[in-house]
Amino acid sequence: MHTTMDIKDIIKPENKVYSKTPVLLDNVMHYCPGCSHGTAHKLVAEVIEEMGIQENTIGVSPVGCSVFAYNYVDIDWQQAAHGRAPALATATKRLYPDKYVFTYQGDGDLASIGTAEIMHACNRGENIVVIFINNAIYGMTGGQMAPTTLMGMKTATSPYGRREDLHGKPLRITDLISQLEGTCYVTRQSVQNAAGARKTKRAIRKGFENSAKKKGTSFIEIVSSCNSGWKMSPVKANEWMVENMFPSYPLGDLKDI
Amino acid sequence: MALRGAIVVDTEKCKGCSVCVVNCPTNTIALSKEVNSKGYNYAYMASPENCTGCTNCATVCPDTCITVYRVKV
């Protein structure tokens, strides 16, 4: 009885320490349970709220599961053809230089069909932020192998595992991008635990601040899980990610100038 | 001084992914035996006396369905 009384005393408006940011709409996300996209969307929305830039931010959503990002984050959006988000973001930023412009892309979008666009946008040093969700698979279309798929990893199109002689080795596109002179900040983060999510949020904020300072392109990779594509439970997928993805895609800043 | 916390879960939005359960440092949260209208076993405070209001669960929740309250006692 004592405990019940306590809970009522705790749950009062003045004691609230965390609630959904108003930048995030009330729509129920279409993502699978435990999907990293939801957490990443929330962190972007929280940064936009904290910086007070809701009216001045334009996002470009990709092709992939996160194509519907515009249903969840209450800002202006465009939706690009597959892989072409950096090209649209370039045009948007040049037409509206005072706006905050970012792309939100998966690994199938950014590291495969959109490789040319991302490389050249980063090389030109467009003052945009790129949020790159790397879950080593094509989630939306049914779990096909992506350029980022790990060696030996089984997918719908590599049922016996990825092989070097047949498929080549995983593409560490973030490492390539850190070599380009147009980028000012290149980092690799994750959102499977609270510490990781808080670090990722700081990285996203830094990216937006860099674009205000016209420092060049900020590139934030979020190593993510796709539990449906990987055919695991959400918790198991996160554990698998820590064990197998992190050695290939180590977390931390690759570049910060 | 100690911290006492409590969470409120939007049970209709919760998809029962368990990411909050494994991220709770005080073993406060578990999945309910009851399901919501979509058939998901939603998260709830199984041991409310443990909660410190650290916000870890809400931070990692992909569906942002947890609100956290905290008091100093």
mmCIF file with all atom_site columns, C-alpha atoms in Angstrom, chain B residues 46-71:
data_model
loop_
_atom_site.group_PDB
_atom_site.id
_atom_site.type_symbol
_atom_site.label_atom_id
_atom_site.label_alt_id
_atom_site.label_comp_id
_atom_site.label_asym_id
_atom_site.label_entity_id
_atom_site.label_seq_id
_atom_site.pdbx_PDB_ins_code
_atom_site.Cartn_x
_atom_site.Cartn_y
_atom_site.Cartn_z
_atom_site.occupancy
_atom_site.B_iso_or_equiv
_atom_site.pdbx_formal_charge
_atom_site.auth_seq_id
_atom_site.auth_comp_id
_atom_site.auth_asym_id
_atom_site.auth_atom_id
_atom_site.pdbx_PDB_model_num
ATOM 1  C CA . ALA B 1 46 ? 7.120  -4.952 -12.521 1.00 0.00 ? 46 ALA B CA 1
ATOM 2  C CA . SER B 1 47 ? 9.155  -3.715 -9.534  1.00 0.00 ? 47 SER B CA 1
ATOM 3  C CA . PRO B 1 48 ? 8.139  -0.059 -9.122  1.00 0.00 ? 48 PRO B CA 1
ATOM 4  C CA . GLU B 1 49 ? 10.056 0.266  -5.859  1.00 0.00 ? 49 GLU B CA 1
ATOM 5  C CA . ASN B 1 50 ? 13.332 -0.160 -7.806  1.00 0.00 ? 50 ASN B CA 1
ATOM 6  C CA . CYS B 1 51 ? 12.851 2.743  -10.220 1.00 0.00 ? 51 CYS B CA 1
ATOM 7  C CA . THR B 1 52 ? 15.216 5.713  -9.856  1.00 0.00 ? 52 THR B CA 1
ATOM 8  C CA . GLY B 1 53 ? 13.886 7.668  -12.830 1.00 0.00 ? 53 GLY B CA 1
ATOM 9  C CA . CYS B 1 54 ? 17.206 7.421  -14.696 1.00 0.00 ? 54 CYS B CA 1
ATOM 10 C CA . THR B 1 55 ? 15.453 7.770  -18.114 1.00 0.00 ? 55 THR B CA 1
ATOM 11 C CA . ASN B 1 56 ? 17.557 5.028  -19.743 1.00 0.00 ? 56 ASN B CA 1
ATOM 12 C CA . CYS B 1 57 ? 14.416 3.132  -20.795 1.00 0.00 ? 57 CYS B CA 1
ATOM 13 C CA . ALA B 1 58 ? 12.815 6.183  -22.382 1.00 0.00 ? 58 ALA B CA 1
ATOM 14 C CA . THR B 1 59 ? 16.062 7.155  -24.135 1.00 0.00 ? 59 THR B CA 1
ATOM 15 C CA . VAL B 1 60 ? 16.372 3.808  -25.910 1.00 0.00 ? 60 VAL B CA 1
ATOM 16 C CA . CYS B 1 61 ? 12.659 3.248  -26.600 1.00 0.00 ? 61 CYS B CA 1
ATOM 17 C CA . PRO B 1 62 ? 12.322 3.172  -30.406 1.00 0.00 ? 62 PRO B CA 1
ATOM 18 C CA . ASP B 1 63 ? 8.647  4.111  -30.197 1.00 0.00 ? 63 ASP B CA 1
ATOM 19 C CA . THR B 1 64 ? 9.091  6.855  -27.589 1.00 0.00 ? 64 THR B CA 1
ATOM 20 C CA . CYS B 1 65 ? 6.219  5.498  -25.523 1.00 0.00 ? 65 CYS B CA 1
ATOM 21 C CA . ILE B 1 66 ? 7.764  5.980  -22.048 1.00 0.00 ? 66 ILE B CA 1
ATOM 22 C CA . THR B 1 67 ? 7.371  9.082  -19.880 1.00 0.00 ? 67 THR B CA 1
ATOM 23 C CA . VAL B 1 68 ? 9.630  9.289  -16.808 1.00 0.00 ? 68 VAL B CA 1
ATOM 24 C CA . TYR B 1 69 ? 9.045  11.009 -13.455 1.00 0.00 ? 69 TYR B CA 1
ATOM 25 C CA . ARG B 1 70 ? 11.572 11.481 -10.686 1.00 0.00 ? 70 ARG B CA 1
ATOM 26 C CA . VAL B 1 71 ? 11.628 12.884 -7.161  1.00 0.00 ? 71 VAL B CA 1
#
